[in-house]
Amino acid sequence: MHHKVDIEPFRIKVVEQVKLTSESERKEYLKEAHYNPFLLKSEEIIIDLLTDSGTSAMSAEQWAGIMRGDESYAGSKSWQRMENEILDLTGYPYVLPTHQGRAAEHLLYNHLGGKGKVFISNTHFDTTRANIEFSGATAIDIPIEEGKHPDWMHPFKGNIDVDKLRQAIDKYGAENIGAVILTVTNNSGGGQPVSMGNAEQISEICKSKNILFILDACRIAENAYFIKHREKEYEDWTYRNIAQKMFSLADGCIMSAKKDALVNMGGFLAINDLELALKCRTVLIITEGYSTYGGLSGRDMEAIATGLK
């Protein structure tokens, strides 16, 4: 009889010391922080479960890339490498780098939003909703019913309710929909995955109504894992090819590279529409930096390129 042994495909190269504290010390730390975890010092925490955003260990190849970082103000080699990796992965021809995901959200949704505009999602992440509402627009969440019940079984609880999507478009008018945003995985919905079938339905609806379809792709690698193991037609696909197909269904994406690119800082906006890209680029230069670094150092862009690959 053979037993399958799952072995993590990496080994630990660097370690960081963690300060061990007693229960009484931790109680005192919490009291001093007024029981607000965000006011705790990192050195007071033994196991930090606040977020995976920007906190992952980077690979040896990423650290090597940091040493190769080209810090030229414009047109650096590091930018070219990052741009090429994003082009290959997403297929979107126009890429704008940003210091993190919420900056990319601000560029896009501040332009597309405004009073009277409506954005529809499986569940908007908190900064996504904030950027949309800051513009004067309205953010609406329409997850499937199964996604609201932790005790209900469903392989893709992150899906958008397609019937409610059609109803919302009819109610508000396609011309007033700023974008349909599919968050993969559905972060504020418990990190639940989205099926390829659901993405295909959304893409078809948006194309028929001439509505912009945007992926919030922070955790698309994890989502690809669930698709491979839960949607039978993709069981023989590579994770990268699954992600590439999902990107092909949308008009563009926003990504915080601090999640599935496994870096400490960075993000980007990538889209198909040149006119929209140029308008966002103008704001990028004013608020983030020139369009070939967008607030990122060359070493950060090297790490992102390696992480995406």
Tab-separated table of C-alpha atoms in Angstrom:
chain	number	residue	atom	x	y	z
A	1	MET	CA	0.000	0.000	0.000
A	2	HIS	CA	1.386	3.381	-1.019
A	3	HIS	CA	0.852	6.495	1.064
A	4	LYS	CA	0.981	9.917	-0.553
A	5	VAL	CA	3.253	12.321	1.267
A	6	ASP	CA	2.788	16.036	0.586
A	7	ILE	CA	6.111	17.849	0.731
A	8	GLU	CA	6.333	21.636	0.526
A	9	PRO	CA	8.330	22.484	-2.634
A	10	PHE	CA	10.730	24.855	-0.895
A	11	ARG	CA	13.139	24.996	2.011
A	12	ILE	CA	13.713	27.721	4.563
A	13	LYS	CA	16.802	29.816	3.777
A	14	VAL	CA	16.499	32.717	6.226
A	15	VAL	CA	14.919	32.908	9.670
A	16	GLU	CA	13.815	35.863	11.779
A	17	GLN	CA	13.820	35.918	15.545
A	18	VAL	CA	10.441	36.114	17.274
A	19	LYS	CA	10.156	37.507	20.787
A	20	LEU	CA	8.324	35.073	23.059
A	21	THR	CA	5.960	36.699	25.543
A	22	SER	CA	3.985	35.450	28.515
A	23	GLU	CA	0.210	35.506	28.797
A	24	SER	CA	0.373	38.279	31.394
A	25	GLU	CA	2.600	40.367	29.112
A	26	ARG	CA	0.213	39.934	26.196
A	27	LYS	CA	-2.723	40.999	28.344
A	28	GLU	CA	-0.805	44.128	29.320
A	29	TYR	CA	0.071	44.869	25.678
A	30	LEU	CA	-3.603	44.600	24.724
A	31	LYS	CA	-4.622	46.881	27.580
A	32	GLU	CA	-2.026	49.494	26.564
A	33	ALA	CA	-3.291	49.284	22.966
A	34	HIS	CA	-6.873	49.910	24.187
A	35	TYR	CA	-7.706	46.428	22.833
A	36	ASN	CA	-7.139	47.610	19.266
A	37	PRO	CA	-4.879	45.072	17.470
A	38	PHE	CA	-3.785	47.748	14.996
A	39	LEU	CA	-2.149	49.666	17.863
A	40	LEU	CA	0.004	46.712	18.916
A	41	LYS	CA	3.703	46.741	18.048
A	42	SER	CA	4.789	43.900	15.781
A	43	GLU	CA	7.421	42.841	18.328
A	44	GLU	CA	4.631	42.182	20.838
A	45	ILE	CA	2.959	39.608	18.591
A	46	ILE	CA	4.109	35.988	18.363
A	47	ILE	CA	1.798	34.787	15.568
A	48	ASP	CA	0.608	37.605	13.277
A	49	LEU	CA	-2.608	36.720	11.444
A	50	LEU	CA	-3.551	40.289	10.521
A	51	THR	CA	-2.948	39.903	6.771
A	52	ASP	CA	-0.905	38.141	4.120
A	53	SER	CA	-0.535	41.450	2.263
A	54	GLY	CA	3.152	42.218	1.884
A	55	THR	CA	4.127	39.897	4.731
A	56	SER	CA	5.173	36.796	2.768
A	57	ALA	CA	8.753	35.573	2.695
A	58	MET	CA	10.372	36.242	-0.687
A	59	SER	CA	12.282	33.626	-2.653
A	60	ALA	CA	16.044	33.505	-3.185
A	61	GLU	CA	15.422	34.459	-6.821
A	62	GLN	CA	13.457	37.531	-5.751
A	63	TRP	CA	16.268	38.625	-3.423
A	64	ALA	CA	18.735	38.114	-6.254
A	65	GLY	CA	16.518	40.283	-8.460
A	66	ILE	CA	16.616	43.035	-5.857
A	67	MET	CA	20.373	43.267	-6.394
A	68	ARG	CA	19.767	43.633	-10.154
A	69	GLY	CA	17.293	46.471	-9.664
A	70	ASP	CA	17.733	49.283	-12.190
A	71	GLU	CA	16.884	52.553	-10.452
A	72	SER	CA	16.814	54.679	-13.631
A	73	TYR	CA	14.016	57.242	-13.432
A	74	ALA	CA	12.522	56.357	-16.827
A	75	GLY	CA	12.545	53.179	-18.888
A	76	SER	CA	14.534	51.030	-16.480
A	77	LYS	CA	15.330	47.405	-17.267
A	78	SER	CA	13.452	46.402	-14.130
A	79	TRP	CA	10.304	48.104	-15.426
A	80	GLN	CA	10.662	46.387	-18.794
A	81	ARG	CA	10.921	43.013	-17.098
A	82	MET	CA	7.897	43.680	-14.876
A	83	GLU	CA	5.847	44.959	-17.808
A	84	ASN	CA	6.732	41.928	-19.945
A	85	GLU	CA	5.726	39.506	-17.192
A	86	ILE	CA	2.385	41.283	-16.742
A	87	LEU	CA	1.780	41.305	-20.510
A	88	ASP	CA	2.501	37.583	-20.749
A	89	LEU	CA	0.306	36.713	-17.776
A	90	THR	CA	-2.685	38.989	-18.391
A	91	GLY	CA	-2.605	39.739	-22.113
A	92	TYR	CA	-3.547	43.372	-21.420
A	93	PRO	CA	-1.347	45.711	-23.508
A	94	TYR	CA	-1.418	48.813	-21.282
A	95	VAL	CA	0.212	48.478	-17.857
A	96	LEU	CA	0.485	51.154	-15.160
A	97	PRO	CA	2.642	50.363	-12.100
A	98	THR	CA	1.562	51.605	-8.670
A	99	HIS	CA	2.972	51.373	-5.156
A	100	GLN	CA	0.117	49.022	-4.167
A	101	GLY	CA	-3.361	47.890	-5.193
A	102	ARG	CA	-5.400	50.695	-3.668
A	103	ALA	CA	-3.446	53.255	-5.704
A	104	ALA	CA	-4.457	51.409	-8.876
A	105	GLU	CA	-8.052	51.411	-7.631
A	106	HIS	CA	-7.886	55.164	-7.138
A	107	LEU	CA	-6.593	55.717	-10.673
A	108	LEU	CA	-9.320	53.657	-12.317
A	109	TYR	CA	-12.397	54.130	-10.152
A	110	ASN	CA	-11.895	57.833	-9.571
A	111	HIS	CA	-11.995	58.219	-13.354
A	112	LEU	CA	-14.881	55.806	-14.011
A	113	GLY	CA	-16.906	56.819	-10.961
A	114	GLY	CA	-18.791	59.930	-9.949
A	115	LYS	CA	-22.294	60.718	-8.801
A	116	GLY	CA	-24.884	58.458	-10.426
A	117	LYS	CA	-22.416	55.708	-11.337
A	118	VAL	CA	-22.825	52.193	-9.938
A	119	PHE	CA	-20.183	49.483	-9.508
A	120	ILE	CA	-21.234	45.858	-9.053
A	121	SER	CA	-19.137	43.100	-7.487
A	122	ASN	CA	-19.291	39.710	-5.813
A	123	THR	CA	-17.972	41.640	-2.793
A	124	HIS	CA	-16.000	44.867	-2.955
A	125	PHE	CA	-12.838	44.872	-0.857
A	126	ASP	CA	-12.853	47.688	1.709
A	127	THR	CA	-10.417	49.954	-0.168
A	128	THR	CA	-12.237	49.243	-3.440
A	129	ARG	CA	-15.531	50.342	-1.929
A	130	ALA	CA	-13.877	53.369	-0.314
A	131	ASN	CA	-12.319	54.540	-3.596
A	132	ILE	CA	-15.613	54.074	-5.431
A	133	GLU	CA	-17.674	55.886	-2.804
A	134	PHE	CA	-15.050	58.632	-2.496
A	135	SER	CA	-15.726	59.410	-6.165
A	136	GLY	CA	-19.445	59.810	-5.394
A	137	ALA	CA	-20.455	56.503	-6.969
A	138	THR	CA	-22.315	53.568	-5.404
A	139	ALA	CA	-20.839	50.112	-4.727
A	140	ILE	CA	-23.169	47.096	-4.715
A	141	ASP	CA	-22.344	43.540	-3.598
A	142	ILE	CA	-24.242	40.599	-5.101
A	143	PRO	CA	-22.592	37.336	-3.993
A	144	ILE	CA	-24.482	34.092	-4.482
A	145	GLU	CA	-26.713	33.093	-1.557
A	146	GLU	CA	-24.452	30.162	-0.643
A	147	GLY	CA	-21.625	32.612	0.005
A	148	LYS	CA	-23.576	34.159	2.875
A	149	HIS	CA	-23.897	30.907	4.829
A	150	PRO	CA	-20.723	29.339	6.270
A	151	ASP	CA	-22.502	26.035	6.925
A	152	TRP	CA	-23.750	25.608	3.331
A	153	MET	CA	-21.592	23.535	0.997
A	154	HIS	CA	-20.666	24.972	-2.410
A	155	PRO	CA	-17.373	24.703	-4.353
A	156	PHE	CA	-17.375	28.357	-5.463
A	157	LYS	CA	-18.944	30.567	-2.824
A	158	GLY	CA	-17.165	33.600	-4.272
A	159	ASN	CA	-19.356	33.660	-7.390
A	160	ILE	CA	-21.464	36.627	-8.434
A	161	ASP	CA	-25.221	36.000	-8.492
A	162	VAL	CA	-25.747	36.234	-12.252
A	163	ASP	CA	-29.517	36.704	-12.011
A	164	LYS	CA	-29.052	39.631	-9.618
A	165	LEU	CA	-26.417	41.059	-11.964
A	166	ARG	CA	-28.921	41.141	-14.816
A	167	GLN	CA	-31.537	42.687	-12.516
A	168	ALA	CA	-29.099	45.381	-11.348
A	169	ILE	CA	-28.196	46.278	-14.932
A	170	ASP	CA	-31.888	46.571	-15.807
A	171	LYS	CA	-32.538	48.661	-12.686
A	172	TYR	CA	-29.688	51.163	-13.021
A	173	GLY	CA	-29.158	51.080	-16.788
A	174	ALA	CA	-26.054	49.743	-18.507
A	175	GLU	CA	-24.875	53.286	-19.259
A	176	ASN	CA	-24.696	54.002	-15.499
A	177	ILE	CA	-22.643	50.939	-14.570
A	178	GLY	CA	-19.047	52.094	-14.062
A	179	ALA	CA	-17.780	48.519	-14.087
A	180	VAL	CA	-18.511	45.014	-12.938
A	181	ILE	CA	-15.674	43.986	-10.609
A	182	LEU	CA	-14.961	40.317	-9.970
A	183	THR	CA	-12.729	39.821	-6.928
A	184	VAL	CA	-10.759	36.564	-7.156
A	185	THR	CA	-10.644	35.092	-4.659
A	186	ASN	CA	-13.482	36.918	-2.921
A	187	ASN	CA	-11.423	38.473	-0.129
A	188	SER	CA	-14.174	40.199	1.843
A	189	GLY	CA	-16.416	37.182	1.251
A	190	GLY	CA	-14.244	34.844	3.277
A	191	GLY	CA	-11.586	34.357	0.593
A	192	GLN	CA	-13.923	32.074	-1.337
A	193	PRO	CA	-13.030	31.137	-4.947
A	194	VAL	CA	-14.810	32.084	-8.171
A	195	SER	CA	-15.488	29.515	-10.898
A	196	MET	CA	-14.394	29.942	-14.499
A	197	GLY	CA	-17.983	29.280	-15.510
A	198	ASN	CA	-19.146	32.248	-13.446
A	199	ALA	CA	-16.476	34.499	-14.965
A	200	GLU	CA	-17.553	33.395	-18.451
A	201	GLN	CA	-21.185	34.274	-17.732
A	202	ILE	CA	-20.224	37.694	-16.393
A	203	SER	CA	-18.011	38.338	-19.413
A	204	GLU	CA	-20.833	37.451	-21.791
A	205	ILE	CA	-23.309	39.719	-19.995
A	206	CYS	CA	-20.878	42.653	-19.869
A	207	LYS	CA	-19.969	42.322	-23.552
A	208	SER	CA	-23.634	42.216	-24.567
A	209	LYS	CA	-24.337	45.397	-22.557
A	210	ASN	CA	-21.028	47.181	-23.352
A	211	ILE	CA	-20.087	47.287	-19.652
A	212	LEU	CA	-16.484	47.302	-18.461
A	213	PHE	CA	-15.480	44.035	-16.751
A	214	ILE	CA	-12.553	44.317	-14.316
A	215	LEU	CA	-10.795	41.609	-12.309
A	216	ASP	CA	-9.470	42.331	-8.843
A	217	ALA	CA	-6.732	39.747	-9.309
A	218	CYS	CA	-4.847	39.944	-5.998
A	219	ARG	CA	-5.239	36.218	-5.356
A	220	ILE	CA	-5.797	34.844	-8.840
A	221	ALA	CA	-3.117	32.173	-8.336
A	222	GLU	CA	-5.042	30.762	-5.372
A	223	ASN	CA	-8.253	30.998	-7.367
A	224	ALA	CA	-6.628	29.058	-10.221
A	225	TYR	CA	-5.750	26.320	-7.726
A	226	PHE	CA	-9.402	25.927	-6.731
A	227	ILE	CA	-10.545	25.920	-10.364
A	228	LYS	CA	-8.058	23.178	-11.235
A	229	HIS	CA	-9.252	21.004	-8.357
A	230	ARG	CA	-12.984	21.813	-8.429
A	231	GLU	CA	-13.892	22.403	-12.110
A	232	LYS	CA	-13.314	19.104	-13.870
A	233	GLU	CA	-12.676	20.561	-17.333
A	234	TYR	CA	-9.584	22.349	-15.999
A	235	GLU	CA	-7.999	19.479	-14.055
A	236	ASP	CA	-5.284	19.039	-16.709
A	237	TRP	CA	-4.576	22.766	-17.129
A	238	THR	CA	-1.613	24.509	-15.519
A	239	TYR	CA	-2.377	27.130	-12.901
A	240	ARG	CA	-0.836	29.805	-15.129
A	241	ASN	CA	-3.005	28.824	-18.112
A	242	ILE	CA	-6.115	28.893	-15.935
A	243	ALA	CA	-5.227	32.398	-14.745
A	244	GLN	CA	-4.506	33.496	-18.320
A	245	LYS	CA	-7.921	32.299	-19.464
A	246	MET	CA	-9.663	34.193	-16.674
A	247	PHE	CA	-7.741	37.355	-17.562
A	248	SER	CA	-8.833	36.921	-21.201
A	249	LEU	CA	-12.493	37.133	-20.164
A	250	ALA	CA	-12.146	40.628	-18.665
A	251	ASP	CA	-11.277	44.074	-20.028
A	252	GLY	CA	-8.584	44.719	-17.471
A	253	CYS	CA	-7.413	44.067	-13.946
A	254	ILE	CA	-6.176	45.648	-10.775
A	255	MET	CA	-3.684	43.743	-8.678
A	256	SER	CA	-1.975	44.263	-5.381
A	257	ALA	CA	1.262	42.364	-5.954
A	258	LYS	CA	1.626	42.095	-2.170
A	259	LYS	CA	-0.561	38.991	-2.243
A	260	ASP	CA	0.045	36.330	-4.903
A	261	ALA	CA	3.192	37.927	-6.340
A	262	LEU	CA	4.619	37.434	-2.827
A	263	VAL	CA	6.373	40.783	-2.455
A	264	ASN	CA	6.458	43.440	0.248
A	265	MET	CA	5.236	46.326	-1.912
A	266	GLY	CA	3.726	46.993	-5.326
A	267	GLY	CA	0.715	46.729	-7.601
A	268	PHE	CA	-0.529	47.600	-11.054
A	269	LEU	CA	-3.433	48.430	-13.332
A	270	ALA	CA	-3.532	46.625	-16.690
A	271	ILE	CA	-6.226	47.231	-19.317
A	272	ASN	CA	-7.129	46.789	-22.984
A	273	ASP	CA	-8.422	50.327	-23.628
A	274	LEU	CA	-5.729	52.794	-24.764
A	275	GLU	CA	-7.853	55.903	-24.196
A	276	LEU	CA	-8.707	54.828	-20.652
A	277	ALA	CA	-5.073	53.932	-19.988
A	278	LEU	CA	-3.872	57.372	-21.104
A	279	LYS	CA	-6.356	59.144	-18.821
A	280	CYS	CA	-5.295	57.023	-15.847
A	281	ARG	CA	-1.639	57.531	-16.782
A	282	THR	CA	-2.004	61.306	-16.414
A	283	VAL	CA	-3.218	60.912	-12.822
A	284	LEU	CA	-0.530	58.295	-12.164
A	285	ILE	CA	2.220	60.757	-13.064
A	286	ILE	CA	0.700	63.440	-10.823
A	287	THR	CA	0.120	61.207	-7.793
A	288	GLU	CA	2.412	58.152	-7.933
A	289	GLY	CA	5.375	58.859	-10.176
A	290	TYR	CA	6.427	58.483	-13.789
A	291	SER	CA	4.642	55.793	-15.783
A	292	THR	CA	7.625	53.422	-15.810
A	293	TYR	CA	7.939	53.193	-12.043
A	294	GLY	CA	4.688	54.456	-10.481
A	295	GLY	CA	6.072	54.915	-6.992
A	296	LEU	CA	8.127	51.708	-7.057
A	297	SER	CA	11.875	51.288	-6.846
A	298	GLY	CA	13.627	49.232	-9.509
A	299	ARG	CA	14.349	46.513	-6.955
A	300	ASP	CA	10.648	46.261	-6.089
A	301	MET	CA	9.785	45.849	-9.772
A	302	GLU	CA	12.389	43.089	-10.110
A	303	ALA	CA	10.865	41.238	-7.160
A	304	ILE	CA	7.358	41.604	-8.622
A	305	ALA	CA	8.460	40.321	-12.034
A	306	THR	CA	10.044	37.258	-10.457
A	307	GLY	CA	7.054	36.652	-8.189
A	308	LEU	CA	4.589	36.795	-11.086
A	309	LYS	CA	6.708	34.388	-13.096
